[in-house]
Amino acid sequence: MKKYTINKTYQQINEKIKAGDAVVVTAEEMIGLVKDQGPVDAARHVDVVTTGTFAPM
């Protein structure tokens, strides 16, 4: 498998979040995107993947 690099800095992502332009998906949604688009295109498209849950431990 080839190695690809997707370069997004925290600053770039934070700017997109502040502007309301960030693409945010859940980990479950990311799985579907990777299956449909491939890992490289999914990584290029998505800015933030949420992995946390809100449940009492």
Short mmCIF file of C-alpha atoms in Angstrom, two decimals:
data_model
loop_
_atom_site.label_atom_id
_atom_site.label_comp_id
_atom_site.label_asym_id
_atom_site.label_seq_id
_atom_site.Cartn_x
_atom_site.Cartn_y
_atom_site.Cartn_z
CA MET A 1 0.00 0.00 0.00
CA LYS A 2 1.33 3.41 -0.95
CA LYS A 3 1.93 6.00 1.74
CA TYR A 4 0.03 9.27 1.34
CA THR A 5 0.30 12.46 3.35
CA ILE A 6 -2.63 14.75 4.03
CA ASN A 7 -1.37 18.02 5.51
CA LYS A 8 -3.86 19.92 7.64
CA THR A 9 -2.62 22.00 10.54
CA TYR A 10 -4.52 22.60 13.76
CA GLN A 11 -4.64 26.27 12.79
CA GLN A 12 -6.26 25.50 9.42
CA ILE A 13 -8.84 23.21 11.01
CA ASN A 14 -9.59 25.69 13.81
CA GLU A 15 -10.11 28.45 11.23
CA LYS A 16 -12.57 26.24 9.35
CA ILE A 17 -14.40 25.47 12.61
CA LYS A 18 -14.66 29.19 13.48
CA ALA A 19 -15.94 29.97 9.98
CA GLY A 20 -18.47 27.13 10.16
CA ASP A 21 -16.86 25.37 7.19
CA ALA A 22 -15.34 22.33 8.92
CA VAL A 23 -16.50 18.87 7.91
CA VAL A 24 -17.15 16.92 11.13
CA VAL A 25 -18.20 13.26 11.15
CA THR A 26 -18.52 10.50 13.72
CA ALA A 27 -16.14 7.55 13.67
CA GLU A 28 -18.99 5.38 12.37
CA GLU A 29 -19.67 7.81 9.52
CA MET A 30 -15.95 7.87 8.68
CA ILE A 31 -15.97 4.11 8.15
CA GLY A 32 -18.63 4.53 5.46
CA LEU A 33 -16.76 7.40 3.82
CA VAL A 34 -13.56 5.36 3.67
CA LYS A 35 -15.45 2.44 2.10
CA ASP A 36 -17.09 4.72 -0.47
CA GLN A 37 -14.31 7.23 -1.23
CA GLY A 38 -11.15 5.42 -0.14
CA PRO A 39 -8.95 6.48 2.77
CA VAL A 40 -7.07 9.27 0.98
CA ASP A 41 -10.13 11.08 -0.40
CA ALA A 42 -11.98 10.66 2.90
CA ALA A 43 -9.02 12.18 4.78
CA ARG A 44 -8.88 15.08 2.33
CA HIS A 45 -12.60 15.80 2.73
CA VAL A 46 -13.05 15.38 6.51
CA ASP A 47 -11.55 17.82 9.02
CA VAL A 48 -12.64 16.32 12.36
CA VAL A 49 -13.64 12.80 13.40
CA THR A 50 -15.46 12.57 16.72
CA THR A 51 -14.81 9.42 18.71
CA GLY A 52 -16.21 10.20 22.15
CA THR A 53 -19.53 9.23 23.62
CA PHE A 54 -21.68 10.88 26.23
CA ALA A 55 -22.50 8.18 28.73
CA PRO A 56 -21.84 7.64 32.43
CA MET A 57 -18.95 5.34 33.14
#
